[in-house]
mmCIF file of C-alpha atoms in Angstrom:
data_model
loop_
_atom_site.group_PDB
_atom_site.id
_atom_site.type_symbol
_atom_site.label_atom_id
_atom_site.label_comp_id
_atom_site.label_asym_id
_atom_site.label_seq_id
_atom_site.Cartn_x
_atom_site.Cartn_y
_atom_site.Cartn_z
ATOM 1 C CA UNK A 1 -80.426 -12.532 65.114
ATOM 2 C CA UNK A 2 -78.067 -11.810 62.757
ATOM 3 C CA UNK A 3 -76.941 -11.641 59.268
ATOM 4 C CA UNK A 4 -73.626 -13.147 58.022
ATOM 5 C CA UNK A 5 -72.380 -12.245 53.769
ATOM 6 C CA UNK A 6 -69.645 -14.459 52.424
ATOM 7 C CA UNK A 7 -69.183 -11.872 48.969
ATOM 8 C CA UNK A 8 -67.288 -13.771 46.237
ATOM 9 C CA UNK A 9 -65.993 -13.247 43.267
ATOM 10 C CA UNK A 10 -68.199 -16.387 41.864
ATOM 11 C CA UNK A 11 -71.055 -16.630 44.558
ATOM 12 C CA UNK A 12 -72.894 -14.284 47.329
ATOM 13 C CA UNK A 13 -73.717 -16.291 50.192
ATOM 14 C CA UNK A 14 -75.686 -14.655 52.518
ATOM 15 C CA UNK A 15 -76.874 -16.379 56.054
ATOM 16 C CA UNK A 16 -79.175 -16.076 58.967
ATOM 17 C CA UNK A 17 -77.660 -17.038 62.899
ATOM 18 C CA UNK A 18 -78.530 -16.826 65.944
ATOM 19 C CA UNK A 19 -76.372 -14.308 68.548
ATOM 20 C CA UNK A 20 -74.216 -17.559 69.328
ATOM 21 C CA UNK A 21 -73.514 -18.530 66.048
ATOM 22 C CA UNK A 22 -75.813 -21.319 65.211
ATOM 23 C CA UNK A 23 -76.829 -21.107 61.844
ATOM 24 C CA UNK A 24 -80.492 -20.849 61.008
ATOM 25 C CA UNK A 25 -80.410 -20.779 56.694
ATOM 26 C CA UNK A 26 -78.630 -19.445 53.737
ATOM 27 C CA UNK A 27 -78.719 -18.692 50.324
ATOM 28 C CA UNK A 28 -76.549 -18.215 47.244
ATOM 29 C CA UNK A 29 -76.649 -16.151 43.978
ATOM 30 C CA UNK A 30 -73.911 -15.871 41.323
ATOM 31 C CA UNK A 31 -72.617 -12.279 42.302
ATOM 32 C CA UNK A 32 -73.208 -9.380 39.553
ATOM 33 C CA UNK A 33 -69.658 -8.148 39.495
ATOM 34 C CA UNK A 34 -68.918 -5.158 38.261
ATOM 35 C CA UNK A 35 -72.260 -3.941 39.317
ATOM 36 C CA UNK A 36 -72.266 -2.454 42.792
ATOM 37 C CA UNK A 37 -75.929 -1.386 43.252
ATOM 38 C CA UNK A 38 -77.616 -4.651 41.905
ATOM 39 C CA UNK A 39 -75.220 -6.663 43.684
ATOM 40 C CA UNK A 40 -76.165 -4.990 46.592
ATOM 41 C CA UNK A 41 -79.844 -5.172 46.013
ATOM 42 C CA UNK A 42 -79.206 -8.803 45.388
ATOM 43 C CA UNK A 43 -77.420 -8.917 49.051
ATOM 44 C CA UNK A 44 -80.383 -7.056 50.431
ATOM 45 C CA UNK A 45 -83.050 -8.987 48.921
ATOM 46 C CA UNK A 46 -81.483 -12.578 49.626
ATOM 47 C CA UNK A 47 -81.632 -11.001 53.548
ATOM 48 C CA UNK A 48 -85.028 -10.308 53.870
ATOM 49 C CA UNK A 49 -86.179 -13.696 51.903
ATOM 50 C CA UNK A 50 -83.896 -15.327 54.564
ATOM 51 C CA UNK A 51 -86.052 -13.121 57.722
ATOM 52 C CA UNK A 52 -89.388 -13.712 56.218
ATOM 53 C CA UNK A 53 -88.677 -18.116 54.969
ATOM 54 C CA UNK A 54 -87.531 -18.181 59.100
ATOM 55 C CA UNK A 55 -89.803 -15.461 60.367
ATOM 56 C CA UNK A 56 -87.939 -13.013 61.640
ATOM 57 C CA UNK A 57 -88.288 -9.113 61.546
ATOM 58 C CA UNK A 58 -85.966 -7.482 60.262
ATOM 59 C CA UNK A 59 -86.110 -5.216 63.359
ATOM 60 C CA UNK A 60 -85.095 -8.496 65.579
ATOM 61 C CA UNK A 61 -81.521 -8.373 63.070
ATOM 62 C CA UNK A 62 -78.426 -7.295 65.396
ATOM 63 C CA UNK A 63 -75.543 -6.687 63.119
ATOM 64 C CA UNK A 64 -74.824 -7.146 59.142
ATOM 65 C CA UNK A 65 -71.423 -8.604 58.843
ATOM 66 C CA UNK A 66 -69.775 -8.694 54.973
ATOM 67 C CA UNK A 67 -66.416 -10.781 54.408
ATOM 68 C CA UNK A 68 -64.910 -9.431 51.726
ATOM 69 C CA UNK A 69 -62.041 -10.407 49.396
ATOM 70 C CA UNK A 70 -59.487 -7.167 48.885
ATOM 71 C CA UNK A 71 -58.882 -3.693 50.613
ATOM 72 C CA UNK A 72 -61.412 -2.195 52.686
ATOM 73 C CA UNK A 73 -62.177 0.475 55.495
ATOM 74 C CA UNK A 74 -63.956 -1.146 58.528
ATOM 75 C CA UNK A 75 -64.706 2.053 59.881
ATOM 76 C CA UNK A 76 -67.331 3.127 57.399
ATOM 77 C CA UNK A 77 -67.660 -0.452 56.144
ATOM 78 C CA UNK A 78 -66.627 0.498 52.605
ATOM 79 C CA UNK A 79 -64.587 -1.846 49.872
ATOM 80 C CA UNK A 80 -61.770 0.174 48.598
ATOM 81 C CA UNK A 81 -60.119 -2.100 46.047
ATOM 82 C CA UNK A 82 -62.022 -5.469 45.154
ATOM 83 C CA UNK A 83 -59.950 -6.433 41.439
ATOM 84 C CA UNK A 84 -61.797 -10.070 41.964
ATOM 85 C CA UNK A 85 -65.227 -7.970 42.209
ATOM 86 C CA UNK A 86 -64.932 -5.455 39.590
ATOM 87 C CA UNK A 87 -65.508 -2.705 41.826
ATOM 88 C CA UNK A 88 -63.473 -0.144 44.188
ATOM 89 C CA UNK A 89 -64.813 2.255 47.146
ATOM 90 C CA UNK A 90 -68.164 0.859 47.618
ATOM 91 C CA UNK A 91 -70.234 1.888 50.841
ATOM 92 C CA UNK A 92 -72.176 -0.898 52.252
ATOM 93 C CA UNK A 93 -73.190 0.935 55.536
ATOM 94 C CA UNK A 94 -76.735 2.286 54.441
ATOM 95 C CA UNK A 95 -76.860 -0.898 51.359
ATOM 96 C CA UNK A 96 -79.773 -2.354 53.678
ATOM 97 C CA UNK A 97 -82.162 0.443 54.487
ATOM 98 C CA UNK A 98 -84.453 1.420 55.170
ATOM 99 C CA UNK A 99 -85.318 -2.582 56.240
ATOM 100 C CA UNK A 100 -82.563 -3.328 58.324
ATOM 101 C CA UNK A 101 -81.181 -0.396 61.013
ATOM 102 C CA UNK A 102 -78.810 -2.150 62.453
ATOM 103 C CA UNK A 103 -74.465 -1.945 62.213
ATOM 104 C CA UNK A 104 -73.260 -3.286 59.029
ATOM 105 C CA UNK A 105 -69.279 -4.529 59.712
ATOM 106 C CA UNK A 106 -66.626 -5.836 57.260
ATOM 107 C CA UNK A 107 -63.553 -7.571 57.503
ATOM 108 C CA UNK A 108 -61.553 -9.798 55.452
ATOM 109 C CA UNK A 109 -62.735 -13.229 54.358
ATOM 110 C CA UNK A 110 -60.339 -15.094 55.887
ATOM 111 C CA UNK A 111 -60.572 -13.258 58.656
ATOM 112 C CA UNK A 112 -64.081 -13.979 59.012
ATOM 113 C CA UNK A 113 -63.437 -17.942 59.050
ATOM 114 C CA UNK A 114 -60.676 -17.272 61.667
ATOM 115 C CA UNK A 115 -63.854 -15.576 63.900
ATOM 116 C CA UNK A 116 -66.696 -18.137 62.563
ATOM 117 C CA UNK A 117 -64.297 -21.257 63.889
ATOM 118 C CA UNK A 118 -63.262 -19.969 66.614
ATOM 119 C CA UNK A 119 -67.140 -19.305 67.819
ATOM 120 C CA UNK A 120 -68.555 -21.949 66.304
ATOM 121 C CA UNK A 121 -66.276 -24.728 65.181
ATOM 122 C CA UNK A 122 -63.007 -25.842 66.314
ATOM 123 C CA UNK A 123 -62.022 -23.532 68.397
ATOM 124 C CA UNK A 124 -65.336 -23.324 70.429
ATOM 125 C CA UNK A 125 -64.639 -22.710 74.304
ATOM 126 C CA UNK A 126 -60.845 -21.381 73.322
ATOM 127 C CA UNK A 127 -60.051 -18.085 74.057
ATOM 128 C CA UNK A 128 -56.806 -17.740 71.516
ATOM 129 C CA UNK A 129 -56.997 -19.240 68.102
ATOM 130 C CA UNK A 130 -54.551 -19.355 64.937
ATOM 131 C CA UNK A 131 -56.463 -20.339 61.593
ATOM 132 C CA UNK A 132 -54.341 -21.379 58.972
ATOM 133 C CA UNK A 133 -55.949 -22.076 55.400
ATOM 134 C CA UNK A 134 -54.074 -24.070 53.698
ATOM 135 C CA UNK A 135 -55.266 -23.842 49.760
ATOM 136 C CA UNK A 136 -54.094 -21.930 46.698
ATOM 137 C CA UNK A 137 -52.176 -19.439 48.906
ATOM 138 C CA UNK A 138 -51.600 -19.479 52.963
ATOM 139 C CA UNK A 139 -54.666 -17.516 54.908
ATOM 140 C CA UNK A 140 -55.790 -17.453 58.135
ATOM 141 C CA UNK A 141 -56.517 -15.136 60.978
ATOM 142 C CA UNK A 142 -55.762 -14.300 64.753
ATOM 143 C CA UNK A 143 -58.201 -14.126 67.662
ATOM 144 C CA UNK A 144 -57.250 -12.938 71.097
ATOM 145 C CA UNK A 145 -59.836 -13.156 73.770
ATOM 146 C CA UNK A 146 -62.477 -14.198 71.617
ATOM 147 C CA UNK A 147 -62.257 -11.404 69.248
ATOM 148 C CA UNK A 148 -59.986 -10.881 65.897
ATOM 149 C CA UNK A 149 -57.111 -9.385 66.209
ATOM 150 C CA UNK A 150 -55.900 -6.917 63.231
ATOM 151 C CA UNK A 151 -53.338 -4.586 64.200
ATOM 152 C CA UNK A 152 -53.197 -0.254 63.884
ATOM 153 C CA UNK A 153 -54.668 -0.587 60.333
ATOM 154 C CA UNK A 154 -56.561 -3.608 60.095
ATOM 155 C CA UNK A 155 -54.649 -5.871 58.234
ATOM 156 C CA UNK A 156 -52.966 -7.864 60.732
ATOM 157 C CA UNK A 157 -53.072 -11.825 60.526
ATOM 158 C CA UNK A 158 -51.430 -12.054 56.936
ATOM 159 C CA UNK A 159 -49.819 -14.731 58.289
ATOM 160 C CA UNK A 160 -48.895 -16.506 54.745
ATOM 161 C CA UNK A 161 -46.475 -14.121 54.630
ATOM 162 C CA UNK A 162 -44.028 -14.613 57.636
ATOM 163 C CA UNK A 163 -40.913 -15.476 55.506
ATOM 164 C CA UNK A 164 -39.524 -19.010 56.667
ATOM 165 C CA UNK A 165 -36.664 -19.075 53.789
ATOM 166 C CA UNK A 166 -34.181 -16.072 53.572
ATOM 167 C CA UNK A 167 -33.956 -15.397 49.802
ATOM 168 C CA UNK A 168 -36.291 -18.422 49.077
ATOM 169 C CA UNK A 169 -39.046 -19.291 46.012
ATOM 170 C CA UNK A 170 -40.697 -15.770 45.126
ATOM 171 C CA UNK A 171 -44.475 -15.359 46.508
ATOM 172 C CA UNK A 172 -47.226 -13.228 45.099
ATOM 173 C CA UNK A 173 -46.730 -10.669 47.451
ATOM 174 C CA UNK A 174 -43.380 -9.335 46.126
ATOM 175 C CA UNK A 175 -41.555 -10.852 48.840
ATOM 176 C CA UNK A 176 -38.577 -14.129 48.431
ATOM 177 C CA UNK A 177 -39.318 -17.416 50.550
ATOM 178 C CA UNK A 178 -42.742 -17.115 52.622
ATOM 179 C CA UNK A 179 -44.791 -19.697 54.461
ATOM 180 C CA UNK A 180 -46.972 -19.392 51.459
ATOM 181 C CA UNK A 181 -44.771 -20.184 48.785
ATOM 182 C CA UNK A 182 -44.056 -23.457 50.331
ATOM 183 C CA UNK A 183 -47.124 -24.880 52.370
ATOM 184 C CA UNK A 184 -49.757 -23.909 50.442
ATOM 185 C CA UNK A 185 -50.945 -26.464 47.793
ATOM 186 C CA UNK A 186 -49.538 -24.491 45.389
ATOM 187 C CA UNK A 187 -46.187 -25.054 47.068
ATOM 188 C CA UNK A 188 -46.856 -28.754 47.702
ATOM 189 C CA UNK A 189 -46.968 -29.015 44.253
ATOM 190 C CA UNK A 190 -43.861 -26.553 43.199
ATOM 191 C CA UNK A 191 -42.008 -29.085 45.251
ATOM 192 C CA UNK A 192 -43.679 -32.281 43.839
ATOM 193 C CA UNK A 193 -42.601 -30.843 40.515
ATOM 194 C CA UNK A 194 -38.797 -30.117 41.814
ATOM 195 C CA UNK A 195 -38.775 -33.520 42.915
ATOM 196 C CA UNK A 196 -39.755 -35.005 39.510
ATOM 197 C CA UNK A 197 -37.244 -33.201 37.220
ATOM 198 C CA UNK A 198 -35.547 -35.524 35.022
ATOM 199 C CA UNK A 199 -37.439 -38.612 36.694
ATOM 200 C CA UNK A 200 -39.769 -41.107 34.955
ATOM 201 C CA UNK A 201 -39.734 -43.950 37.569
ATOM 202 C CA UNK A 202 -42.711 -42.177 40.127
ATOM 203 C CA UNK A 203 -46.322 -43.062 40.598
ATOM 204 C CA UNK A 204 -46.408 -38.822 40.353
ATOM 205 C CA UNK A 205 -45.321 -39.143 36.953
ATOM 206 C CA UNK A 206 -48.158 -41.308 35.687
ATOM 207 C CA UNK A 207 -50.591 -39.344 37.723
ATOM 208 C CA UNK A 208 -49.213 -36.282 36.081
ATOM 209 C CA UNK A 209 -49.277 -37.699 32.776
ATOM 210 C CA UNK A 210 -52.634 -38.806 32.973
ATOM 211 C CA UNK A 211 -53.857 -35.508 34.068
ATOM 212 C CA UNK A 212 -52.912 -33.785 30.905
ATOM 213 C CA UNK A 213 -48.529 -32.832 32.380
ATOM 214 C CA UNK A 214 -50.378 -31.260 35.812
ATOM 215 C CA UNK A 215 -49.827 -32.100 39.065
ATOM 216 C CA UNK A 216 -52.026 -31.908 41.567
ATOM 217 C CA UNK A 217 -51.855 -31.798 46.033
ATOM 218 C CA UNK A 218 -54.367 -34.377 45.821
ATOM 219 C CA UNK A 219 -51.951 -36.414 43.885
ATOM 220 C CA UNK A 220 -49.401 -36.095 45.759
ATOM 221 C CA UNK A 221 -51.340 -37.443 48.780
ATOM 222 C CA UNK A 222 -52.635 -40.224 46.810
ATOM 223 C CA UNK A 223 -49.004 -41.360 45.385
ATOM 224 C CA UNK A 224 -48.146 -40.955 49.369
ATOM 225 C CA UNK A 225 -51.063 -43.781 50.225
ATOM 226 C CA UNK A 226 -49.778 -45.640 47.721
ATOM 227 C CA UNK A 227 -46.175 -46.204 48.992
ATOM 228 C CA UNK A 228 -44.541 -43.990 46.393
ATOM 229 C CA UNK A 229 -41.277 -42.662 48.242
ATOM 230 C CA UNK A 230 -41.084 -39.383 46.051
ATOM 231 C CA UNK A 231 -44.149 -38.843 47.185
ATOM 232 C CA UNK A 232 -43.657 -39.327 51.224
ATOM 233 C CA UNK A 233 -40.073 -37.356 50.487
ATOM 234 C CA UNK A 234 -41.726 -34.770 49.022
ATOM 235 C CA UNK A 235 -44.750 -34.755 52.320
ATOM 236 C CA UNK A 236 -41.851 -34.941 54.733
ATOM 237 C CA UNK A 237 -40.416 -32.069 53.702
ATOM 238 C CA UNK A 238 -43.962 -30.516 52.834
ATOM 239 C CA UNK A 239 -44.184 -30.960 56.265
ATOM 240 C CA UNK A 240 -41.504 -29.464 57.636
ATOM 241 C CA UNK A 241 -42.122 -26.480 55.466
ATOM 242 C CA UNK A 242 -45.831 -26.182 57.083
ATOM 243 C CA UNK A 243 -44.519 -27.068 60.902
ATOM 244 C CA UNK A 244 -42.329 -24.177 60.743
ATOM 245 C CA UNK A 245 -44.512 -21.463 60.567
ATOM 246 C CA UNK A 246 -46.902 -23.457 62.895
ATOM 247 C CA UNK A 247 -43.845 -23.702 65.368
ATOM 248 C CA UNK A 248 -43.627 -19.347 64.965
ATOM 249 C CA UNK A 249 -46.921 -18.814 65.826
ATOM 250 C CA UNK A 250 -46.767 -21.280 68.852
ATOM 251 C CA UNK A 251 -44.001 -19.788 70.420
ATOM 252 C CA UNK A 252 -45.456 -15.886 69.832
ATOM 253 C CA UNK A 253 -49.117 -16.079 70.422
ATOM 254 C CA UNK A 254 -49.041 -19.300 72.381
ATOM 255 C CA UNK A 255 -52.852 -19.781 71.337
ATOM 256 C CA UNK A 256 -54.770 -22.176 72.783
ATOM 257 C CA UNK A 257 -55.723 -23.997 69.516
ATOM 258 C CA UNK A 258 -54.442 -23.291 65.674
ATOM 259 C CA UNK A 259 -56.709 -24.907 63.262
ATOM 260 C CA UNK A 260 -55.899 -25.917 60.039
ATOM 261 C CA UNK A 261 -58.559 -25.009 57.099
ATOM 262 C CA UNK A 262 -58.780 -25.751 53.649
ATOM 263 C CA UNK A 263 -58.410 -28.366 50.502
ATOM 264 C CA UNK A 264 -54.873 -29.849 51.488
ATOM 265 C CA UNK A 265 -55.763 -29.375 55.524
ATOM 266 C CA UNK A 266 -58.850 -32.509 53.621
ATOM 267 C CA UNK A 267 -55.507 -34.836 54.351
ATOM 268 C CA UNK A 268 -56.859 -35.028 58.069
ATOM 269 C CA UNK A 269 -54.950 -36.928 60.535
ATOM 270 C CA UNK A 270 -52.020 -37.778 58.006
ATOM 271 C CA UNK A 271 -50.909 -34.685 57.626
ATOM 272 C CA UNK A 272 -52.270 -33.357 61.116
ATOM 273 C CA UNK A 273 -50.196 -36.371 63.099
ATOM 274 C CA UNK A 274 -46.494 -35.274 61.687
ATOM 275 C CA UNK A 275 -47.239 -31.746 62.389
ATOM 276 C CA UNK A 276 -48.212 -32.302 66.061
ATOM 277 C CA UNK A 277 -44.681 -34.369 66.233
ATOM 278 C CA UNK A 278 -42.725 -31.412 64.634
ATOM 279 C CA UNK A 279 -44.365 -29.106 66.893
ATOM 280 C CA UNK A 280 -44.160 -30.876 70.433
ATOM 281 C CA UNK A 281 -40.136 -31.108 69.481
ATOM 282 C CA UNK A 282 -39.787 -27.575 68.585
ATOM 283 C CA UNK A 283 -42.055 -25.179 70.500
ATOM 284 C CA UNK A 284 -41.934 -23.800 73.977
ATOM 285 C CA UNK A 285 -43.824 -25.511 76.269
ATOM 286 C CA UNK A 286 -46.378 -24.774 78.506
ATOM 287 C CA UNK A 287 -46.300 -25.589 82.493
ATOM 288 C CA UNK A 288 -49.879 -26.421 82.519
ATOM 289 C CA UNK A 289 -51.221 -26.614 78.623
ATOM 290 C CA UNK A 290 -49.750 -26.641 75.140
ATOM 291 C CA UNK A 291 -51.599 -25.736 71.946
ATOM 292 C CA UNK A 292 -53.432 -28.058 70.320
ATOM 293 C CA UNK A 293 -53.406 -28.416 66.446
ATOM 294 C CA UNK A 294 -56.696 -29.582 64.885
ATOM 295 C CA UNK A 295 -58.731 -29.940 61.894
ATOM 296 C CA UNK A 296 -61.334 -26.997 60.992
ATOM 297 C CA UNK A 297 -65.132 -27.993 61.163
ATOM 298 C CA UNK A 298 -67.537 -25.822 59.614
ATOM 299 C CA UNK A 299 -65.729 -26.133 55.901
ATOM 300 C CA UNK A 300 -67.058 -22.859 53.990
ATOM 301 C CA UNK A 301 -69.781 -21.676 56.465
ATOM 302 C CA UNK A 302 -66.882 -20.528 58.624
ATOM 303 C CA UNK A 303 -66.241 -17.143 57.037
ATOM 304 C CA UNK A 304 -70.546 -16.940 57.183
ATOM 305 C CA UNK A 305 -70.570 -17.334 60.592
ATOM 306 C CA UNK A 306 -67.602 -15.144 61.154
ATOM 307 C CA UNK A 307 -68.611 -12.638 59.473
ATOM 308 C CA UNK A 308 -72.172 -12.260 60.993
ATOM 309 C CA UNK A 309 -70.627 -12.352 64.600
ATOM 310 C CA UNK A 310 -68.046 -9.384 63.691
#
């Protein structure tokens, strides 16, 4: 058995698998940030109640695994900068002892639903995955035979940040023009909103109107449905955007599967169906297989699973 923690800057989520992933239980708490040992004796607690509801020994547990938000050191499985948790250089190897004896590991969160999918969701049976969340920023992860793959100092797979647009829109990270600054739902919407300027005669304008002056990726879906051309302008070249950085990591990795996570990855097959086109046109191709592009399964249990099969 083991023991999978999802630690959030809202919510703890803390589950119970089996050694090939198959979830058993879970169960939530708001987390105390700011507060390393009661979190921690939350995180503890919520673990045992989870052995003793499925009855399980503690003893039978395998392996802790923690996905984290921020800067950590996998070696010693310690947080080093969490700003979203309040807290910095936190130790979580001995945080379940005496109960539990077994290896506590961390990794990044996003990381973590790379691993969970690939195990246990859409990539299941694939040997070489690409996850690629598409929500407020660009995450994801790499796996290589079956196991994550995070370069010399374990931060490899920051793959929102592959610049796509010399000199482009500024991102977060300091940088001008990456993936992340266009096809994340954020930058679905920066472009909605570039499209708009100085118009009055789109759906997207009511919509945004009606929503208080914000626009939303789900709107600009919707407005799509609904025949609205700024909208399926703005998509197409939404698209485009996205389908370059999918092309990238198709022609270096050559995985067999990249899955595509998060709110605006919801879009399913309409947004899945123009990025297969874009990326059977553009990629190398394979003598006896290509990669497939599909839709992640396991929604936010990924980065549980993931994280307790570290």
């Amino acid at each position: 058995m083991r023991i999978g923690i999802d630690l959030g800057g809202t919510n703890t989520v803390v589950c119970l698998c089996k050694e090939d992933g198959s979830l058993l239980d879970k169960t939530r708490l708001p987390t105390r940030t700011g507060q390393p040992a009661q979190m921690q004796a939350d995180m503890k607690q919520m673990a045992l109640s989870l052995c003793q509801k499925q009855g399980v020994n503690p003893n039978e547990v395998t392996q802790i695994g923690i996905g984290v938000p921020g800067s950590f050191d996998k070696q010693t499985a310690t947080l080093t900068f969490g700003t979203n948790l309040g807290m910095n250089n936190v130790c979580f190897a001995h945080a379940f002892q005496p109960e539990f004896r077994c290896p506590v590991r961390m990794d990044n969160d996003a990381n973590c639903a790379a691993l969970g999918e690939t195990i246990a969701g859409a990539g299941r049976s694939c040997r070489h995955t690409v996850m690629v969340t598409l929500g407020t920023g660009v995450g994801g992860g790499i796996v290589i035979d079956g196991k994550l793959y995070t370069g010399c100092n374990d931060v490899a797979g920051e793959i929102g940040h592959m610049v796509i647009v010399a000199g482009g829109r500024p991102c977060n990270c300091g940088r001008r023009g990456c993936l992340e600054s266009y096809a994340s739902a954020t930058g679905l919407i920066h472009l909605a909103e570039d499209a708009l300027e100085g118009r009055t005669d789109s759906l997207l304008c009511t919509m945004r109107d009606q929503n208080g002056g914000k626009l939303t990726a789900k709107m600009v879906c919707d407005a799509r449905d609904q025949g609205d051309p700024v909208a399926s302008q703005v998509f197409e070249q939404y698209c485009m955007y996205l389908g370059c950085g999918l092309v990238s990591f198709v022609n270096i990795l050559q995985p067999d599967r990249i899955i595509l996570g998060g709110g605006v990855a919801g879009y399913g097959e309409k947004l899945l169906a123009p990025l297969r086109e874009i990326i059977a046109r553009e990629s190398f191709k394979g003598v006896h297989k290509n990669t497939e592009l599909v839709q992640a399964l396991l929604g936010n249990d990924a980065g549980l699973i993931g994280a307790a099969m570290l």
